[in-house]
DNA sequence: AATGAATGAGTTTTCATTCAT
DNA sequence: AATGAATGAAAACTCATTCAT
């Protein structure tokens, strides 16, 4: 678990200080990378944000790349958890709207993670294409099959499961990734943007999925 | 209109060669900036892409920043055109699904512009916040009012017009901004992603907007 | 011919300034590398020695490695010229003693080149092993065959041609590579070290090669 | 004798553990310094090679420089032993060819020591010039006088004793210092390089020294 | 209008050494 | 005696921008 540490490789168990400093650095790096992108961020910024000297930061991580890579790796897991939680045995519509709500909560609670990921994908995913074509695609394929079954059995409307998933990702992550625009456009109403989005998106996807009467 | 030119102060009207080179540079800069972000791009890359020498490029533009600023400025106009085209006198549902389709076409035909803009918003819109709080917000407020009227008159379902617009932006731009992910997940089906998205999104927003029977 | 230049790759003919500066840099680099070794030398030292700023030096060469590589490449040619000049049709003893003298002259006139090469070989030839196993070995094999023929025909004494060549290299290059020691040991006599060495080595190799009477 | 120890000032006699660790460090340092040169070697490399932590290594030695200095000091003694052993009362030719063989054995058995020394001399002997101008020169002067006497008495041919010594050093140390080149050129024959060199060099110096008949 | 040349201010590391325990 | 932690000083580049022609 600590194999990513420059120094920790040598010692089996990380010390308390290692855990603390590593955490500090990752927190600072997330802040900086998610705001300025990989190339736009400097180790100096991250070190300052973390309250460390530059060489001290590099004592814990081998390189700027290594910090970024670790962040992305951790991130993808968290990011996919809600989709994993989609229960094939649950009620289709509530499973999916529940998924929407959980993704929206991630956007509200972890906007920096969302932006870090968005930044990466935007640039063609040079550092995470492997994860996308591997674990991410596998999971999506699997859940798309579940949704497809629901469609075929008539429990939800006929829908392209992949594009359904894309639209859920797009609409929920929008509130994290494009928050500066959303908040600017909403003005005073920005305060309640997540509640309003929850209502709106629940309706949107419920209407989309309700099997047509008849 | 040529105020952005470094040398333009000296001559009222740009020569043909000025127009050509400026166009070349902007085209190259769009390519580069949209792929690597502002900080991740170098003037050298842009100059090479444009087939110019670095100093020659800087003969036409004062700075890297200036090229970027001009690109964004031009961009926003194009970006908002479809929304402007939303006709208060048209049929509400087809006006809105028409808007969706036009936005999706922009994502298909101008993905680099979309990514450039997304990059900027992601980073907190440091260079375009003025435009967002100004012209963009004004236009959105105006169209939201139109949609709101449609809702109140019962011609479309009751819907939060701002979040409706956000969801249209999010879902359509997703196919440009997150294309690397979309295409990787879809695999072979990626080829028809825009046609499939058009179908899916038309259904999605049509269902959302159809006034409930009764 | 100018392909090694960072900038020159773009232009067919090097300008006068390029030729001058490139020459200056190579001269300075030879001085510095031959004294401190590759790792012990800094670009700053070379730039200062050449009277340039560090970035200016890097305008002409892509990297420290590139300068070093070019020096070694040029060097090996010069270094092997005397061996190439060994004439199979000449008088065996005078051909070889002539070779000794020419090598000794190289040590006298180009001691820095000799030391640069020695430094490289000493560290296991990490950057020139290819040249050694290729062109250098080919040439040596070829001349060893010539010497071998001379031995077999009885025109010189029976001798292992490879070790003969090694001993010529060793004894002549010693006056360049180990000059600090040679001069320190000789004291006042150091002034005439090359003349004395020429006499001594001529005798040494003449005695070695004279076919035994019989 | 333990004055070089950082901590030795505190204790008169080194403990067993001090002796062991010091030995380990010197062994490791020889390996590393002889391969990469002084500036090209890092304390980390040496510490790793010695199986110690960096600060622990610096507990035993004050600095990188101190380790290097001690190595060179020890080295010179070993290096000059064979020359010291040259017996004025022995048979001149066998004394000298014996010296050649012993030096060649040192090259075979202690190539790293040879390269460490060569590295130092190549760079102008900045750290051992004192030793060279002192003990080394004294010894060489002394043995040169012996050889000179042998020449004058007609027991060996007339020869410049200094250049004779230089040529012995050069030819024998060549097999350690330039081994990468020697082995590459010899190819398969490299395996027997030391035996072949012993034969060749014995002949070379015997022919050189045999008093001319008459 | 164009370009070869030059540079100051970064930016990512590296490394000998010190500190605290 | 040993080591995890920390750092100042360097070192190899990079890059937007300027200068001279």
mmCIF file of C-alpha atoms in Angstrom, chain C:
data_model
loop_
_atom_site.group_PDB
_atom_site.id
_atom_site.type_symbol
_atom_site.label_atom_id
_atom_site.label_comp_id
_atom_site.label_asym_id
_atom_site.label_seq_id
_atom_site.Cartn_x
_atom_site.Cartn_y
_atom_site.Cartn_z
ATOM 1 C CA UNK C 1 27.649 17.856 -41.080
ATOM 2 C CA UNK C 2 25.826 20.266 -38.844
ATOM 3 C CA UNK C 3 23.155 17.876 -37.808
ATOM 4 C CA UNK C 4 24.399 17.936 -34.252
ATOM 5 C CA UNK C 5 23.353 21.523 -33.830
ATOM 6 C CA UNK C 6 20.135 22.140 -31.983
ATOM 7 C CA UNK C 7 19.188 24.945 -34.317
ATOM 8 C CA UNK C 8 21.157 24.116 -37.369
ATOM 9 C CA UNK C 9 18.920 21.163 -38.112
ATOM 10 C CA UNK C 10 16.448 23.677 -39.404
ATOM 11 C CA UNK C 11 18.791 25.508 -41.747
ATOM 12 C CA UNK C 12 20.931 23.973 -44.428
ATOM 13 C CA UNK C 13 24.029 26.077 -44.073
ATOM 14 C CA UNK C 14 25.358 27.208 -40.728
ATOM 15 C CA UNK C 15 25.897 30.914 -40.449
ATOM 16 C CA UNK C 16 29.246 32.391 -39.596
ATOM 17 C CA UNK C 17 28.118 32.992 -36.035
ATOM 18 C CA UNK C 18 26.967 29.406 -35.701
ATOM 19 C CA UNK C 19 30.322 28.151 -36.866
ATOM 20 C CA UNK C 20 32.172 30.449 -34.531
ATOM 21 C CA UNK C 21 30.078 29.778 -31.460
ATOM 22 C CA UNK C 22 29.942 26.051 -32.052
ATOM 23 C CA UNK C 23 33.699 26.027 -32.317
ATOM 24 C CA UNK C 24 34.071 28.065 -29.153
ATOM 25 C CA UNK C 25 31.782 25.742 -27.248
ATOM 26 C CA UNK C 26 33.529 22.587 -28.399
ATOM 27 C CA UNK C 27 36.876 24.063 -27.481
ATOM 28 C CA UNK C 28 35.659 25.055 -24.049
ATOM 29 C CA UNK C 29 33.926 21.730 -23.517
ATOM 30 C CA UNK C 30 37.054 19.814 -24.418
ATOM 31 C CA UNK C 31 39.004 21.815 -21.885
ATOM 32 C CA UNK C 32 36.460 21.253 -19.149
ATOM 33 C CA UNK C 33 35.442 17.653 -19.851
ATOM 34 C CA UNK C 34 39.043 16.513 -20.188
ATOM 35 C CA UNK C 35 39.859 17.995 -16.826
ATOM 36 C CA UNK C 36 36.832 17.119 -14.729
ATOM 37 C CA UNK C 37 35.213 14.223 -16.567
ATOM 38 C CA UNK C 38 31.654 14.215 -17.804
ATOM 39 C CA UNK C 39 29.861 14.155 -14.508
ATOM 40 C CA UNK C 40 32.355 16.463 -12.878
ATOM 41 C CA UNK C 41 31.826 19.150 -15.480
ATOM 42 C CA UNK C 42 28.945 21.581 -15.491
ATOM 43 C CA UNK C 43 27.339 23.399 -18.352
ATOM 44 C CA UNK C 44 28.009 26.550 -16.412
ATOM 45 C CA UNK C 45 31.747 25.902 -16.470
ATOM 46 C CA UNK C 46 31.706 25.268 -20.179
ATOM 47 C CA UNK C 47 29.569 28.299 -20.880
ATOM 48 C CA UNK C 48 31.818 30.521 -18.798
ATOM 49 C CA UNK C 49 34.913 29.098 -20.458
ATOM 50 C CA UNK C 50 33.334 29.795 -23.832
ATOM 51 C CA UNK C 51 32.237 33.268 -22.805
ATOM 52 C CA UNK C 52 28.545 32.519 -23.273
ATOM 53 C CA UNK C 53 25.511 32.397 -21.072
ATOM 54 C CA UNK C 54 24.206 28.990 -20.157
ATOM 55 C CA UNK C 55 20.972 29.252 -22.149
ATOM 56 C CA UNK C 56 22.916 30.610 -25.084
ATOM 57 C CA UNK C 57 25.121 27.553 -25.044
ATOM 58 C CA UNK C 58 22.016 25.389 -24.955
ATOM 59 C CA UNK C 59 20.770 27.290 -27.952
ATOM 60 C CA UNK C 60 23.562 25.695 -29.935
ATOM 61 C CA UNK C 61 23.565 22.257 -28.375
ATOM 62 C CA UNK C 62 20.611 20.315 -27.097
ATOM 63 C CA UNK C 63 22.289 19.010 -24.011
ATOM 64 C CA UNK C 64 25.498 18.402 -22.135
ATOM 65 C CA UNK C 65 25.437 14.857 -23.497
ATOM 66 C CA UNK C 66 25.226 16.125 -27.064
ATOM 67 C CA UNK C 67 28.396 18.180 -26.731
ATOM 68 C CA UNK C 68 30.231 15.311 -25.138
ATOM 69 C CA UNK C 69 29.069 12.866 -27.779
ATOM 70 C CA UNK C 70 30.164 15.114 -30.601
ATOM 71 C CA UNK C 71 33.580 15.637 -29.058
ATOM 72 C CA UNK C 72 34.116 11.907 -28.686
ATOM 73 C CA UNK C 73 32.952 11.199 -32.191
ATOM 74 C CA UNK C 74 35.295 13.747 -33.756
ATOM 75 C CA UNK C 75 38.026 12.572 -31.464
ATOM 76 C CA UNK C 76 38.042 8.923 -32.378
ATOM 77 C CA UNK C 77 38.638 9.777 -36.006
ATOM 78 C CA UNK C 78 41.675 11.892 -35.253
ATOM 79 C CA UNK C 79 42.833 9.311 -32.807
ATOM 80 C CA UNK C 80 42.841 6.484 -35.302
ATOM 81 C CA UNK C 81 44.290 8.392 -38.226
ATOM 82 C CA UNK C 82 47.900 7.417 -37.487
ATOM 83 C CA UNK C 83 46.988 3.754 -37.324
ATOM 84 C CA UNK C 84 45.142 4.088 -40.615
ATOM 85 C CA UNK C 85 48.293 5.577 -42.089
ATOM 86 C CA UNK C 86 50.281 2.449 -41.333
ATOM 87 C CA UNK C 87 51.354 1.349 -44.786
ATOM 88 C CA UNK C 88 51.407 -2.409 -45.511
ATOM 89 C CA UNK C 89 53.843 -1.711 -48.312
ATOM 90 C CA UNK C 90 56.312 0.293 -46.275
ATOM 91 C CA UNK C 91 59.271 -0.885 -44.283
ATOM 92 C CA UNK C 92 57.837 -2.706 -41.240
ATOM 93 C CA UNK C 93 60.076 -1.289 -38.535
ATOM 94 C CA UNK C 94 59.946 2.262 -39.738
ATOM 95 C CA UNK C 95 56.211 2.040 -40.281
ATOM 96 C CA UNK C 96 55.705 1.006 -36.697
ATOM 97 C CA UNK C 97 58.209 3.361 -35.115
ATOM 98 C CA UNK C 98 56.743 6.080 -37.301
ATOM 99 C CA UNK C 99 53.365 5.224 -35.876
ATOM 100 C CA UNK C 100 54.778 5.469 -32.365
ATOM 101 C CA UNK C 101 56.162 8.903 -33.089
ATOM 102 C CA UNK C 102 52.950 10.166 -34.596
ATOM 103 C CA UNK C 103 50.986 8.930 -31.610
ATOM 104 C CA UNK C 104 53.452 10.614 -29.300
ATOM 105 C CA UNK C 105 53.016 13.834 -31.210
ATOM 106 C CA UNK C 106 49.288 13.578 -30.723
ATOM 107 C CA UNK C 107 49.874 13.226 -26.991
ATOM 108 C CA UNK C 108 52.034 16.311 -27.054
ATOM 109 C CA UNK C 109 49.777 18.408 -29.253
ATOM 110 C CA UNK C 110 46.342 17.166 -28.194
ATOM 111 C CA UNK C 111 46.626 16.074 -24.588
ATOM 112 C CA UNK C 112 43.090 17.148 -23.748
ATOM 113 C CA UNK C 113 41.641 14.952 -26.459
ATOM 114 C CA UNK C 114 43.647 12.061 -25.114
ATOM 115 C CA UNK C 115 42.451 12.645 -21.576
ATOM 116 C CA UNK C 116 38.844 12.984 -22.705
ATOM 117 C CA UNK C 117 39.098 9.613 -24.349
ATOM 118 C CA UNK C 118 40.937 8.060 -21.405
ATOM 119 C CA UNK C 119 38.279 9.320 -19.026
ATOM 120 C CA UNK C 120 35.635 7.651 -21.107
ATOM 121 C CA UNK C 121 37.391 4.300 -21.380
ATOM 122 C CA UNK C 122 38.245 4.360 -17.700
ATOM 123 C CA UNK C 123 34.575 4.483 -16.821
ATOM 124 C CA UNK C 124 33.848 1.485 -18.973
ATOM 125 C CA UNK C 125 33.256 3.405 -22.201
ATOM 126 C CA UNK C 126 29.519 3.801 -21.549
ATOM 127 C CA UNK C 127 29.131 6.256 -24.391
ATOM 128 C CA UNK C 128 31.546 4.902 -26.985
ATOM 129 C CA UNK C 129 31.448 1.143 -26.640
ATOM 130 C CA UNK C 130 29.651 1.033 -29.958
ATOM 131 C CA UNK C 131 32.484 2.804 -31.716
ATOM 132 C CA UNK C 132 35.053 0.626 -30.032
ATOM 133 C CA UNK C 133 33.421 -2.650 -30.919
ATOM 134 C CA UNK C 134 32.711 -1.333 -34.397
ATOM 135 C CA UNK C 135 35.069 0.901 -36.370
ATOM 136 C CA UNK C 136 37.932 0.784 -33.882
ATOM 137 C CA UNK C 137 38.002 -3.007 -33.620
ATOM 138 C CA UNK C 138 37.673 -3.353 -37.373
ATOM 139 C CA UNK C 139 40.664 -1.119 -37.981
ATOM 140 C CA UNK C 140 42.753 -2.799 -35.306
ATOM 141 C CA UNK C 141 41.925 -6.262 -36.627
ATOM 142 C CA UNK C 142 42.969 -5.128 -40.053
ATOM 143 C CA UNK C 143 46.315 -3.662 -38.975
ATOM 144 C CA UNK C 144 47.000 -6.584 -36.699
ATOM 145 C CA UNK C 145 46.717 -8.798 -39.766
ATOM 146 C CA UNK C 146 49.274 -6.639 -41.555
ATOM 147 C CA UNK C 147 51.673 -6.870 -38.642
ATOM 148 C CA UNK C 148 51.054 -10.582 -38.394
ATOM 149 C CA UNK C 149 52.005 -10.986 -42.030
ATOM 150 C CA UNK C 150 55.207 -9.087 -41.431
ATOM 151 C CA UNK C 151 56.019 -11.440 -38.567
ATOM 152 C CA UNK C 152 55.272 -14.566 -40.550
ATOM 153 C CA UNK C 153 57.384 -13.414 -43.454
ATOM 154 C CA UNK C 154 60.248 -12.827 -41.045
ATOM 155 C CA UNK C 155 60.524 -9.141 -41.724
ATOM 156 C CA UNK C 156 59.957 -8.407 -38.042
ATOM 157 C CA UNK C 157 60.305 -10.581 -34.992
ATOM 158 C CA UNK C 158 57.479 -12.828 -33.966
ATOM 159 C CA UNK C 159 55.105 -10.679 -31.938
ATOM 160 C CA UNK C 160 51.517 -10.618 -30.781
ATOM 161 C CA UNK C 161 50.207 -7.764 -32.908
ATOM 162 C CA UNK C 162 47.339 -6.848 -30.576
ATOM 163 C CA UNK C 163 49.510 -6.511 -27.521
ATOM 164 C CA UNK C 164 52.072 -4.640 -29.600
ATOM 165 C CA UNK C 165 49.395 -2.124 -30.497
ATOM 166 C CA UNK C 166 48.200 -1.907 -26.907
ATOM 167 C CA UNK C 167 51.719 -1.218 -25.713
ATOM 168 C CA UNK C 168 52.123 1.536 -28.276
ATOM 169 C CA UNK C 169 48.887 3.128 -27.210
ATOM 170 C CA UNK C 170 49.763 2.768 -23.542
ATOM 171 C CA UNK C 171 53.266 4.158 -23.726
ATOM 172 C CA UNK C 172 52.492 7.104 -25.965
ATOM 173 C CA UNK C 173 49.195 8.158 -24.400
ATOM 174 C CA UNK C 174 50.813 7.949 -20.994
ATOM 175 C CA UNK C 175 52.565 11.246 -21.746
ATOM 176 C CA UNK C 176 49.221 12.951 -22.208
ATOM 177 C CA UNK C 177 47.000 11.141 -19.742
ATOM 178 C CA UNK C 178 49.456 10.908 -16.858
ATOM 179 C CA UNK C 179 51.338 14.085 -17.629
ATOM 180 C CA UNK C 180 50.768 15.535 -14.187
ATOM 181 C CA UNK C 181 52.608 12.567 -12.721
ATOM 182 C CA UNK C 182 55.258 12.364 -15.405
ATOM 183 C CA UNK C 183 56.110 16.023 -15.088
ATOM 184 C CA UNK C 184 56.120 15.923 -11.316
ATOM 185 C CA UNK C 185 58.479 12.961 -11.245
ATOM 186 C CA UNK C 186 60.806 14.330 -13.899
ATOM 187 C CA UNK C 187 61.116 17.723 -12.246
ATOM 188 C CA UNK C 188 63.355 19.937 -14.346
ATOM 189 C CA UNK C 189 63.787 17.219 -16.948
ATOM 190 C CA UNK C 190 60.086 17.440 -17.701
ATOM 191 C CA UNK C 191 60.771 20.109 -20.248
ATOM 192 C CA UNK C 192 62.383 17.626 -22.601
ATOM 193 C CA UNK C 193 60.001 14.768 -21.786
ATOM 194 C CA UNK C 194 58.660 14.387 -25.307
ATOM 195 C CA UNK C 195 62.056 14.328 -26.957
ATOM 196 C CA UNK C 196 63.347 11.846 -24.398
ATOM 197 C CA UNK C 197 60.245 9.722 -24.790
ATOM 198 C CA UNK C 198 60.652 9.708 -28.561
ATOM 199 C CA UNK C 199 64.191 8.410 -28.239
ATOM 200 C CA UNK C 200 63.322 5.865 -25.606
ATOM 201 C CA UNK C 201 60.229 4.531 -27.344
ATOM 202 C CA UNK C 202 61.922 4.349 -30.721
ATOM 203 C CA UNK C 203 64.632 2.192 -29.189
ATOM 204 C CA UNK C 204 62.123 0.133 -27.244
ATOM 205 C CA UNK C 205 60.025 -0.794 -30.248
ATOM 206 C CA UNK C 206 62.944 -1.124 -32.646
ATOM 207 C CA UNK C 207 64.593 -3.668 -30.373
ATOM 208 C CA UNK C 208 61.307 -5.453 -29.982
ATOM 209 C CA UNK C 209 60.754 -5.752 -33.698
ATOM 210 C CA UNK C 210 64.168 -6.412 -35.184
ATOM 211 C CA UNK C 211 64.155 -9.933 -36.480
ATOM 212 C CA UNK C 212 66.586 -12.035 -34.499
ATOM 213 C CA UNK C 213 69.738 -12.661 -36.387
ATOM 214 C CA UNK C 214 70.169 -16.162 -37.529
#
